[in-house]
Amino acid sequence: MKVTRIAYSTALNPGKYAVLQEQARRLGRVRGEVWQRYGSIGGVGSGLRHRQVRDQWLAEDTPVSFGVLANAWKETVRDAMGDITANREAAKVQVRRAIVRRTDDPVQRKRMFDALEADRWADDPFLARQMRRHWKRGRNRTHDQIVVRADNYNNAVDGRGRLWLVVPGLEPRKMVRIPLSTTVAPTGTLRLILRGGRVEVHYQIDAAHLPSSRRSCGEATVGVDKGYTEALTDSDGEPHGERLGELLTSESDRLKERNRRRAKLRSIANTAAARGNHAKAQRIKVNNLGTAKRDRQATRHRARVRTEIFTAVHEVIDKAATIVAEDLTKRFTARKKLGKNINRRLAAWTKGVTAEALKNVSERRGSALVPVNAAYTSQTCHRCGRFGRRSGDRFYCTACGVVWQADVNAAINILHRLGDPDIALHTPHQRVKQILQDRADRHRTRLPVQDSSPATTARRRAKHPNRSTMSN
Ligand SMILES: [Zn+2]
């Protein structure tokens, strides 16, 4: 089953809205024309499919005369034909009743039902008369909609984690970028409805992908650290969303390879053009350097990553009533700083999705999401509070002589930030560092010298068997 989802534009500038409105107005004229020609018996006869209509119109170069792009025009003709079909099918309900009234003969009934179903009613005088009576001439009433096919738009996320929908405008390659109030990217065919300065983006998703029930949250208080290999690691030492790293790495590798190949093809095309072989250059451009497949793959990949992250968050909330996490909405790395580095771009985007998932799923399932100051949580030892060394997925505390799993160590530190008397959410980085150093110094002066001896370390480790997943 399909369900309709609606995304809304946010703070769309009036200039862009005017461009979209003009496009919708012109497409409304296309719709009017379709209804005029094919919206009644006189126009359509029977059985004329919209592909034929379209081809017939294409031959007449109609999109140009309406001042719209061919794709928008095609989708609009298809959509209007769909409306006309619905209008005609509604009439058929009455005609079926008329057939039942007219004859008891099952063979006759079946013949007429079949003819009606297959739109061959024009050849039968009784059916044609009935259709003429019940199929009222309709007219187009839609002047505020733009239908955009799945391969004609893009979703883009900016440096601040905001989602933009990029749709065609009135001229080729003049795209209109619409900022959306959601971070859930619309998919499939879109219906843009313009209302009061705002764009509604209607699209359909498979109901099978929706959670079947509203599960309630768990009872524990859990700290989480976001990662790259795993979406989240919690303060109990459990990883969640373990396939994330693999998904991101394979995508990054694929993109690098694809960009390399595209660059090569582009240079071949440029060389051909320079030598006057424009046909070849054009062929490469059209067949090998298009964007439809690329965008489709990007959408698919994004959907997979989102599923992985949302699943991870659900797992955490299965056991948590309170989730303590880094404030992921802050400190997004500026886009220009990311440059062309695909890994860092993917990581920044992933961070935004994680923030969204934590917020939305918490709201839906009734758990509390508490953002804390995460400064230095990955650089200090959760047991003694001193600064250590992080190397890959390990964290070395020289004071304790212990190796922690780095993400688990960070998650526990994050959990401890809840209720920390000195470190508040907006305590500056430098100040946090000073506080941590002061604490470590105080700690050190109180501790006996043999604290870091192997025997003490072993004893301590035995006391916290769950916390240390690795040890040297
Ligand atoms: Zn330590």
CSV table of C-alpha atoms and ligand atoms in Angstrom, one decimal:
chain,number,residue,atom,x,y,z
A,1,MET,CA,0.0,0.0,0.0
A,2,LYS,CA,1.2,3.5,-0.8
A,3,VAL,CA,0.8,6.4,1.6
A,4,THR,CA,1.3,10.0,0.7
A,5,ARG,CA,3.8,12.1,2.5
A,6,ILE,CA,4.1,15.9,2.3
A,7,ALA,CA,7.2,18.0,2.7
A,8,TYR,CA,7.0,21.8,3.0
A,9,SER,CA,9.2,24.6,1.8
A,10,THR,CA,10.6,26.9,4.4
A,11,ALA,CA,11.6,30.5,3.9
A,12,LEU,CA,11.3,30.2,0.2
A,13,ASN,CA,12.2,33.5,-1.5
A,14,PRO,CA,9.3,35.2,-3.4
A,15,GLY,CA,11.3,35.3,-6.6
A,16,LYS,CA,11.6,31.6,-6.7
A,17,TYR,CA,8.0,31.2,-5.8
A,18,ALA,CA,7.0,33.5,-8.6
A,19,VAL,CA,9.0,31.4,-11.1
A,20,LEU,CA,7.3,28.2,-9.9
A,21,GLN,CA,3.9,29.9,-9.9
A,22,GLU,CA,4.4,31.0,-13.5
A,23,GLN,CA,5.4,27.5,-14.5
A,24,ALA,CA,2.3,26.0,-12.8
A,25,ARG,CA,0.1,28.6,-14.5
A,26,ARG,CA,1.5,27.6,-18.0
A,27,LEU,CA,1.1,23.9,-17.1
A,28,GLY,CA,-2.5,24.7,-16.2
A,29,ARG,CA,-3.0,25.8,-19.7
A,30,VAL,CA,-1.5,22.5,-20.9
A,31,ARG,CA,-4.0,20.7,-18.7
A,32,GLY,CA,-6.9,22.8,-20.0
A,33,GLU,CA,-5.9,21.8,-23.5
A,34,VAL,CA,-5.7,18.1,-22.7
A,35,TRP,CA,-9.2,18.3,-21.2
A,36,GLN,CA,-10.5,20.2,-24.1
A,37,ARG,CA,-9.2,17.6,-26.6
A,38,TYR,CA,-9.6,14.4,-24.7
A,39,GLY,CA,-11.9,15.1,-21.8
A,40,SER,CA,-15.1,14.0,-23.5
A,41,ILE,CA,-16.4,11.5,-26.0
A,42,GLY,CA,-16.1,14.0,-28.8
A,43,GLY,CA,-12.4,14.3,-28.4
A,44,VAL,CA,-11.2,10.9,-27.4
A,45,GLY,CA,-13.5,8.4,-29.0
A,46,SER,CA,-12.3,5.4,-27.1
A,47,GLY,CA,-9.1,3.6,-26.3
A,48,LEU,CA,-6.7,6.4,-27.2
A,49,ARG,CA,-3.8,6.0,-24.8
A,50,HIS,CA,-1.8,8.9,-23.5
A,51,ARG,CA,1.4,7.8,-25.2
A,52,GLN,CA,-0.3,8.3,-28.5
A,53,VAL,CA,-1.6,11.7,-27.4
A,54,ARG,CA,1.8,12.7,-26.3
A,55,ASP,CA,3.5,11.6,-29.5
A,56,GLN,CA,0.9,13.3,-31.6
A,57,TRP,CA,1.5,16.5,-29.6
A,58,LEU,CA,5.3,16.2,-29.7
A,59,ALA,CA,5.1,16.1,-33.4
A,60,GLU,CA,3.4,19.5,-33.3
A,61,ASP,CA,6.1,20.9,-31.1
A,62,THR,CA,3.6,21.9,-28.5
A,63,PRO,CA,5.8,22.4,-25.4
A,64,VAL,CA,7.4,25.4,-27.0
A,65,SER,CA,4.1,27.1,-27.7
A,66,PHE,CA,3.1,26.7,-24.0
A,67,GLY,CA,6.5,28.1,-22.9
A,68,VAL,CA,7.3,25.1,-20.7
A,69,LEU,CA,10.1,22.4,-20.8
A,70,ALA,CA,9.3,19.2,-22.6
A,71,ASN,CA,9.6,17.0,-19.5
A,72,ALA,CA,7.2,19.2,-17.4
A,73,TRP,CA,4.9,19.2,-20.4
A,74,LYS,CA,5.0,15.4,-20.8
A,75,GLU,CA,4.4,14.8,-17.1
A,76,THR,CA,1.5,17.3,-17.1
A,77,VAL,CA,-0.1,15.6,-20.1
A,78,ARG,CA,0.2,12.3,-18.4
A,79,ASP,CA,-1.2,13.6,-15.2
A,80,ALA,CA,-4.2,15.3,-16.9
A,81,MET,CA,-4.9,12.1,-18.9
A,82,GLY,CA,-4.9,10.3,-15.5
A,83,ASP,CA,-7.5,12.8,-14.2
A,84,ILE,CA,-9.6,12.3,-17.4
A,85,THR,CA,-9.4,8.5,-17.0
A,86,ALA,CA,-10.6,8.8,-13.4
A,87,ASN,CA,-13.5,11.0,-14.6
A,88,ARG,CA,-14.3,8.4,-17.2
A,89,GLU,CA,-14.1,5.4,-14.9
A,90,ALA,CA,-16.5,7.2,-12.5
A,91,ALA,CA,-19.0,7.3,-15.4
A,92,LYS,CA,-18.6,3.6,-16.1
A,93,VAL,CA,-20.1,2.8,-12.7
A,94,GLN,CA,-23.4,4.2,-13.9
A,95,VAL,CA,-23.1,2.5,-17.2
A,96,ARG,CA,-22.6,-0.9,-15.6
A,97,ARG,CA,-25.8,-0.5,-13.7
A,98,ALA,CA,-27.5,0.3,-17.0
A,99,ILE,CA,-26.2,-2.9,-18.5
A,100,VAL,CA,-27.5,-4.9,-15.6
A,101,ARG,CA,-30.9,-3.3,-16.1
A,102,ARG,CA,-30.9,-3.8,-19.8
A,103,THR,CA,-30.3,-7.6,-20.0
A,104,ASP,CA,-30.4,-10.8,-17.9
A,105,ASP,CA,-28.3,-12.7,-20.5
A,106,PRO,CA,-25.0,-13.5,-18.9
A,107,VAL,CA,-23.2,-13.7,-22.3
A,108,GLN,CA,-24.5,-10.3,-23.3
A,109,ARG,CA,-23.6,-8.8,-20.0
A,110,LYS,CA,-20.1,-10.2,-20.1
A,111,ARG,CA,-19.6,-8.9,-23.7
A,112,MET,CA,-20.7,-5.4,-22.7
A,113,PHE,CA,-18.7,-5.4,-19.4
A,114,ASP,CA,-15.6,-6.4,-21.3
A,115,ALA,CA,-16.1,-3.8,-24.0
A,116,LEU,CA,-16.6,-1.1,-21.4
A,117,GLU,CA,-13.5,-2.3,-19.5
A,118,ALA,CA,-11.3,-2.3,-22.6
A,119,ASP,CA,-12.7,1.1,-23.7
A,120,ARG,CA,-14.3,-0.4,-26.9
A,121,TRP,CA,-17.7,1.1,-26.0
A,122,ALA,CA,-17.8,3.5,-28.9
A,123,ASP,CA,-18.5,0.7,-31.4
A,124,ASP,CA,-21.6,-0.4,-29.4
A,125,PRO,CA,-24.6,1.9,-29.9
A,126,PHE,CA,-26.1,1.2,-26.5
A,127,LEU,CA,-22.8,1.6,-24.6
A,128,ALA,CA,-21.9,4.7,-26.6
A,129,ARG,CA,-25.3,6.2,-25.7
A,130,GLN,CA,-24.9,5.4,-22.0
A,131,MET,CA,-21.3,6.8,-21.9
A,132,ARG,CA,-22.5,10.0,-23.6
A,133,ARG,CA,-25.2,10.3,-21.0
A,134,HIS,CA,-23.1,9.6,-17.9
A,135,TRP,CA,-19.7,10.9,-18.9
A,136,LYS,CA,-20.1,14.6,-18.3
A,137,ARG,CA,-17.6,16.9,-19.9
A,138,GLY,CA,-15.1,17.9,-17.4
A,139,ARG,CA,-12.7,20.8,-17.4
A,140,ASN,CA,-9.3,21.5,-15.8
A,141,ARG,CA,-9.4,23.2,-12.5
A,142,THR,CA,-5.7,22.8,-11.7
A,143,HIS,CA,-3.5,25.8,-12.1
A,144,ASP,CA,-1.2,25.5,-9.1
A,145,GLN,CA,0.6,22.2,-9.6
A,146,ILE,CA,3.8,20.9,-11.1
A,147,VAL,CA,4.5,17.2,-11.5
A,148,VAL,CA,8.1,16.3,-11.4
A,149,ARG,CA,9.3,12.9,-12.4
A,150,ALA,CA,11.8,11.0,-10.2
A,151,ASP,CA,14.8,11.5,-12.5
A,152,ASN,CA,14.1,15.3,-13.0
A,153,TYR,CA,15.0,16.5,-9.6
A,154,ASN,CA,17.7,16.3,-7.0
A,155,ASN,CA,17.9,16.5,-3.2
A,156,ALA,CA,20.9,18.3,-1.8
A,157,VAL,CA,22.0,18.8,1.8
A,158,ASP,CA,23.9,22.0,2.6
A,159,GLY,CA,26.6,22.5,5.2
A,160,ARG,CA,24.1,23.3,7.9
A,161,GLY,CA,22.3,20.0,7.3
A,162,ARG,CA,19.4,21.6,5.5
A,163,LEU,CA,17.7,19.8,2.7
A,164,TRP,CA,17.1,21.5,-0.7
A,165,LEU,CA,14.9,20.2,-3.4
A,166,VAL,CA,16.3,21.1,-6.8
A,167,VAL,CA,13.6,21.2,-9.5
A,168,PRO,CA,13.6,22.4,-13.1
A,169,GLY,CA,12.5,25.9,-13.8
A,170,LEU,CA,11.1,27.5,-16.9
A,171,GLU,CA,14.3,27.3,-19.0
A,172,PRO,CA,16.7,24.4,-19.6
A,173,ARG,CA,19.3,24.1,-16.8
A,174,LYS,CA,17.8,26.9,-14.8
A,175,MET,CA,17.0,24.9,-11.7
A,176,VAL,CA,15.0,26.2,-8.8
A,177,ARG,CA,16.3,25.4,-5.3
A,178,ILE,CA,13.6,24.9,-2.7
A,179,PRO,CA,14.7,24.8,0.9
A,180,LEU,CA,12.6,22.2,2.8
A,181,SER,CA,11.6,22.2,6.4
A,182,THR,CA,12.3,18.4,6.7
A,183,THR,CA,15.5,16.4,6.4
A,184,VAL,CA,13.6,13.4,4.9
A,185,ALA,CA,14.3,13.6,1.2
A,186,PRO,CA,11.2,13.2,-1.0
A,187,THR,CA,11.3,10.3,-3.4
A,188,GLY,CA,9.6,9.1,-6.6
A,189,THR,CA,7.3,11.3,-8.6
A,190,LEU,CA,6.6,14.6,-6.9
A,191,ARG,CA,3.5,16.8,-7.1
A,192,LEU,CA,4.4,20.3,-6.1
A,193,ILE,CA,1.4,22.3,-5.0
A,194,LEU,CA,1.8,26.0,-4.6
A,195,ARG,CA,-0.2,27.5,-1.8
A,196,GLY,CA,0.1,30.9,-0.3
A,197,GLY,CA,3.8,31.4,-0.9
A,198,ARG,CA,4.7,27.9,0.2
A,199,VAL,CA,5.4,24.8,-1.8
A,200,GLU,CA,3.9,21.5,-0.7
A,201,VAL,CA,5.8,18.5,-2.0
A,202,HIS,CA,3.5,15.5,-2.2
A,203,TYR,CA,5.1,12.1,-2.8
A,204,GLN,CA,4.3,8.5,-2.1
A,205,ILE,CA,6.1,6.0,-0.1
A,206,ASP,CA,5.5,2.3,0.5
A,207,ALA,CA,3.6,1.8,3.7
A,208,ALA,CA,5.6,-1.4,4.3
A,209,HIS,CA,8.6,0.8,5.2
A,210,LEU,CA,6.8,2.5,8.0
A,211,PRO,CA,7.1,1.2,11.6
A,212,SER,CA,4.1,-1.0,12.2
A,213,SER,CA,3.6,0.0,15.8
A,214,ARG,CA,4.6,2.7,18.2
A,215,ARG,CA,7.0,1.0,20.6
A,216,SER,CA,7.6,2.7,23.9
A,217,CYS,CA,11.2,3.4,25.1
A,218,GLY,CA,13.2,1.5,27.7
A,219,GLU,CA,14.1,2.7,31.2
A,220,ALA,CA,17.8,3.2,31.4
A,221,THR,CA,19.9,6.3,31.1
A,222,VAL,CA,22.4,5.7,28.3
A,223,GLY,CA,25.2,7.8,26.8
A,224,VAL,CA,25.9,7.5,23.1
A,225,ASP,CA,28.9,8.4,20.9
A,226,LYS,CA,28.4,8.7,17.2
A,227,GLY,CA,30.8,7.0,15.0
A,228,TYR,CA,31.7,6.2,11.4
A,229,THR,CA,32.2,2.5,11.6
A,230,GLU,CA,29.1,2.1,13.8
A,231,ALA,CA,26.3,4.7,13.8
A,232,LEU,CA,26.3,4.7,17.6
A,233,THR,CA,28.1,3.1,20.5
A,234,ASP,CA,26.4,3.3,23.9
A,235,SER,CA,27.8,3.5,27.4
A,236,ASP,CA,27.1,-0.2,28.0
A,237,GLY,CA,29.7,-0.9,25.3
A,238,GLU,CA,27.1,-2.0,22.7
A,239,PRO,CA,27.5,-0.9,19.1
A,240,HIS,CA,24.5,-0.1,17.0
A,241,GLY,CA,24.3,0.3,13.2
A,242,GLU,CA,27.4,-1.7,12.6
A,243,ARG,CA,27.1,-1.7,8.8
A,244,LEU,CA,27.3,2.1,8.5
A,245,GLY,CA,31.1,2.1,8.0
A,246,GLU,CA,30.9,-0.5,5.3
A,247,LEU,CA,28.1,1.4,3.5
A,248,LEU,CA,30.0,4.7,3.6
A,249,THR,CA,33.3,3.2,2.6
A,250,SER,CA,31.9,1.3,-0.4
A,251,GLU,CA,30.0,4.4,-1.5
A,252,SER,CA,33.1,6.6,-1.1
A,253,ASP,CA,35.1,4.2,-3.2
A,254,ARG,CA,32.4,3.9,-5.8
A,255,LEU,CA,32.2,7.7,-6.1
A,256,LYS,CA,35.9,8.1,-6.4
A,257,GLU,CA,36.1,5.5,-9.2
A,258,ARG,CA,33.1,7.0,-11.0
A,259,ASN,CA,34.4,10.5,-10.8
A,260,ARG,CA,37.7,9.3,-12.2
A,261,ARG,CA,36.0,7.6,-15.1
A,262,ARG,CA,33.7,10.6,-15.8
A,263,ALA,CA,36.8,12.9,-15.8
A,264,LYS,CA,38.4,10.7,-18.4
A,265,LEU,CA,35.3,10.6,-20.6
A,266,ARG,CA,34.9,14.4,-20.3
A,267,SER,CA,38.5,14.8,-21.5
A,268,ILE,CA,37.9,12.5,-24.5
A,269,ALA,CA,34.7,14.5,-25.3
A,270,ASN,CA,36.6,17.7,-25.1
A,271,THR,CA,39.4,16.4,-27.3
A,272,ALA,CA,36.9,15.2,-29.9
A,273,ALA,CA,35.1,18.6,-29.8
A,274,ALA,CA,38.5,20.4,-30.2
A,275,ARG,CA,39.1,18.3,-33.3
A,276,GLY,CA,35.8,19.2,-34.7
A,277,ASN,CA,34.1,15.9,-34.0
A,278,HIS,CA,31.1,17.4,-32.3
A,279,ALA,CA,28.9,14.4,-32.9
A,280,LYS,CA,31.2,12.2,-30.9
A,281,ALA,CA,31.4,14.8,-28.1
A,282,GLN,CA,27.7,15.1,-28.0
A,283,ARG,CA,27.3,11.3,-27.9
A,284,ILE,CA,29.6,11.0,-24.9
A,285,LYS,CA,27.8,13.8,-23.2
A,286,VAL,CA,24.4,12.3,-23.7
A,287,ASN,CA,25.2,8.7,-23.2
A,288,ASN,CA,28.0,8.6,-20.6
A,289,LEU,CA,27.9,11.9,-18.7
A,290,GLY,CA,24.2,12.1,-17.8
A,291,THR,CA,22.9,12.6,-14.3
A,292,ALA,CA,19.8,10.5,-14.1
A,293,LYS,CA,21.4,7.3,-13.1
A,294,ARG,CA,23.9,9.1,-10.8
A,295,ASP,CA,21.1,10.8,-9.0
A,296,ARG,CA,19.1,7.6,-8.7
A,297,GLN,CA,22.0,5.8,-7.2
A,298,ALA,CA,22.7,8.7,-4.7
A,299,THR,CA,19.1,8.6,-3.6
A,300,ARG,CA,19.2,4.8,-3.1
A,301,HIS,CA,22.4,5.1,-1.1
A,302,ARG,CA,21.1,7.8,1.1
A,303,ALA,CA,18.0,5.7,1.9
A,304,ARG,CA,20.1,2.8,2.9
A,305,VAL,CA,22.3,4.9,5.2
A,306,ARG,CA,19.2,6.5,6.8
A,307,THR,CA,17.7,3.1,7.5
A,308,GLU,CA,20.9,1.9,9.1
A,309,ILE,CA,21.1,5.0,11.4
A,310,PHE,CA,17.4,5.0,12.3
A,311,THR,CA,17.6,1.3,13.2
A,312,ALA,CA,20.6,2.0,15.4
A,313,VAL,CA,18.7,4.8,17.2
A,314,HIS,CA,15.7,2.5,17.7
A,315,GLU,CA,17.9,-0.1,19.3
A,316,VAL,CA,19.3,2.4,21.8
A,317,ILE,CA,15.8,3.7,22.6
A,318,ASP,CA,14.7,0.1,23.2
A,319,LYS,CA,16.6,0.3,26.4
A,320,ALA,CA,16.8,4.0,27.2
A,321,ALA,CA,14.4,6.4,28.7
A,322,THR,CA,17.1,9.1,28.7
A,323,ILE,CA,19.7,9.4,26.0
A,324,VAL,CA,22.7,11.6,26.6
A,325,ALA,CA,24.4,12.6,23.4
A,326,GLU,CA,26.7,15.2,21.9
A,327,ASP,CA,24.8,18.2,20.6
A,328,LEU,CA,25.0,17.1,17.0
A,329,THR,CA,23.1,20.1,15.6
A,330,LYS,CA,26.0,22.4,16.5
A,331,ARG,CA,29.4,22.8,15.0
A,332,PHE,CA,28.7,21.5,11.6
A,333,THR,CA,31.9,21.8,9.5
A,334,ALA,CA,31.5,24.5,6.9
A,335,ARG,CA,30.9,23.1,3.5
A,336,LYS,CA,33.7,24.9,1.8
A,337,LYS,CA,36.1,23.5,4.2
A,338,LEU,CA,35.1,20.0,3.3
A,339,GLY,CA,36.0,20.7,-0.3
A,340,LYS,CA,35.9,17.7,-2.6
A,341,ASN,CA,36.8,15.2,0.1
A,342,ILE,CA,34.1,12.6,-0.3
A,343,ASN,CA,34.7,10.9,3.0
A,344,ARG,CA,34.3,14.1,5.0
A,345,ARG,CA,31.3,15.1,3.1
A,346,LEU,CA,29.6,11.8,3.8
A,347,ALA,CA,30.6,12.0,7.5
A,348,ALA,CA,29.1,15.5,7.8
A,349,TRP,CA,25.9,14.4,6.2
A,350,THR,CA,25.8,11.2,8.3
A,351,LYS,CA,26.1,13.4,11.4
A,352,GLY,CA,23.0,15.4,10.4
A,353,VAL,CA,21.0,12.2,9.8
A,354,THR,CA,22.1,10.9,13.2
A,355,ALA,CA,20.9,14.2,14.8
A,356,GLU,CA,17.6,14.0,13.1
A,357,ALA,CA,17.1,10.3,14.0
A,358,LEU,CA,17.9,10.9,17.7
A,359,LYS,CA,15.5,13.8,17.8
A,360,ASN,CA,12.6,12.2,15.8
A,361,VAL,CA,12.7,8.8,17.2
A,362,SER,CA,13.0,10.1,20.8
A,363,GLU,CA,9.9,12.3,20.2
A,364,ARG,CA,8.0,9.4,18.7
A,365,ARG,CA,8.8,6.9,21.4
A,366,GLY,CA,8.7,9.2,24.4
A,367,SER,CA,12.4,9.1,25.5
A,368,ALA,CA,14.3,12.2,26.5
A,369,LEU,CA,17.2,13.3,24.4
A,370,VAL,CA,19.6,15.3,26.6
A,371,PRO,CA,22.4,17.2,24.6
A,372,VAL,CA,25.6,17.7,26.5
A,373,ASN,CA,28.9,19.3,25.9
A,374,ALA,CA,31.1,16.6,24.3
A,375,ALA,CA,34.4,18.5,24.3
A,376,TYR,CA,37.3,16.2,25.1
A,377,THR,CA,35.0,13.2,25.7
A,378,SER,CA,37.0,11.2,23.2
A,379,GLN,CA,40.4,12.4,24.5
A,380,THR,CA,40.0,11.6,28.3
A,381,CYS,CA,39.9,8.4,30.2
A,382,HIS,CA,36.5,7.8,31.7
A,383,ARG,CA,38.0,6.2,34.8
A,384,CYS,CA,40.7,8.6,35.9
A,385,GLY,CA,39.7,11.6,33.9
A,386,ARG,CA,43.1,12.2,32.5
A,387,PHE,CA,44.0,12.9,28.9
A,388,GLY,CA,45.1,9.9,26.9
A,389,ARG,CA,45.9,9.0,23.4
A,390,ARG,CA,43.5,7.9,20.7
A,391,SER,CA,44.7,5.7,17.9
A,392,GLY,CA,42.1,4.3,15.5
A,393,ASP,CA,39.4,2.6,17.6
A,394,ARG,CA,41.6,2.4,20.7
A,395,PHE,CA,42.1,4.8,23.5
A,396,TYR,CA,45.3,4.5,25.6
A,397,CYS,CA,45.3,5.8,29.1
A,398,THR,CA,48.9,5.9,30.3
A,399,ALA,CA,47.9,6.8,33.8
A,400,CYS,CA,45.7,3.7,34.2
A,401,GLY,CA,47.8,1.6,31.9
A,402,VAL,CA,44.6,0.5,30.1
A,403,VAL,CA,43.4,0.4,26.6
A,404,TRP,CA,39.7,1.2,26.1
A,405,GLN,CA,37.6,0.7,23.1
A,406,ALA,CA,37.6,4.4,22.0
A,407,ASP,CA,33.9,4.8,21.3
A,408,VAL,CA,32.8,3.1,24.5
A,409,ASN,CA,35.1,5.3,26.5
A,410,ALA,CA,33.7,8.4,24.8
A,411,ALA,CA,30.1,7.2,25.4
A,412,ILE,CA,30.7,6.7,29.1
A,413,ASN,CA,32.3,10.2,29.3
A,414,ILE,CA,29.3,11.6,27.5
A,415,LEU,CA,27.0,9.9,30.0
A,416,HIS,CA,29.0,11.4,32.9
A,417,ARG,CA,28.6,14.9,31.4
A,418,LEU,CA,24.9,14.6,32.4
A,419,GLY,CA,24.9,16.3,35.8
A,420,ASP,CA,28.5,17.4,35.6
A,421,PRO,CA,28.7,20.4,38.1
A,422,ASP,CA,31.2,22.4,36.1
A,423,ILE,CA,30.8,21.6,32.5
A,424,ALA,CA,27.5,22.9,31.0
A,425,LEU,CA,26.3,22.5,27.4
A,426,HIS,CA,27.8,25.9,26.3
A,427,THR,CA,30.9,25.9,28.4
A,428,PRO,CA,33.7,26.9,26.0
A,429,HIS,CA,36.1,24.4,24.7
A,430,GLN,CA,39.2,26.0,26.4
A,431,ARG,CA,37.4,26.3,29.7
A,432,VAL,CA,36.4,22.6,29.5
A,433,LYS,CA,40.1,21.7,28.9
A,434,GLN,CA,41.1,23.7,32.0
A,435,ILE,CA,38.5,22.1,34.2
A,436,LEU,CA,39.6,18.6,33.1
A,437,GLN,CA,43.3,19.4,33.7
A,438,ASP,CA,42.6,20.9,37.2
A,439,ARG,CA,40.6,17.7,38.1
A,440,ALA,CA,43.4,15.4,36.8
A,441,ASP,CA,46.0,17.4,38.8
A,442,ARG,CA,44.0,17.2,42.0
A,443,HIS,CA,43.4,13.6,41.4
A,444,ARG,CA,47.1,12.9,40.9
A,445,THR,CA,48.3,14.6,44.1
A,446,ARG,CA,45.9,12.5,46.1
A,447,LEU,CA,46.8,9.2,44.5
A,448,PRO,CA,49.5,6.9,45.9
A,449,VAL,CA,52.5,6.3,43.6
A,450,GLN,CA,51.8,2.6,43.0
A,451,ASP,CA,48.4,3.5,41.4
A,452,SER,CA,49.7,2.9,37.9
A,453,SER,CA,51.4,-0.4,38.8
A,454,PRO,CA,50.3,-3.4,36.8
A,455,ALA,CA,48.8,-5.1,39.9
A,456,THR,CA,46.5,-2.1,40.7
A,457,THR,CA,45.5,-1.9,37.0
A,458,ALA,CA,44.6,-5.6,36.9
A,459,ARG,CA,42.5,-5.2,40.1
A,460,ARG,CA,40.7,-2.2,38.7
A,461,ARG,CA,40.1,-3.9,35.4
A,462,ALA,CA,38.6,-6.9,37.2
A,463,LYS,CA,36.2,-4.5,38.9
A,464,HIS,CA,34.9,-3.2,35.6
A,465,PRO,CA,34.9,-6.2,33.3
A,466,ASN,CA,32.3,-4.7,31.0
A,467,ARG,CA,33.9,-1.4,30.5
A,468,SER,CA,37.3,-2.5,29.1
A,469,THR,CA,36.8,-4.4,25.9
A,470,MET,CA,40.5,-4.4,25.1
A,471,SER,CA,43.5,-4.2,27.3
A,472,ASN,CA,47.3,-4.4,27.0
B,1,ZN,ZN,42.7,6.5,33.1
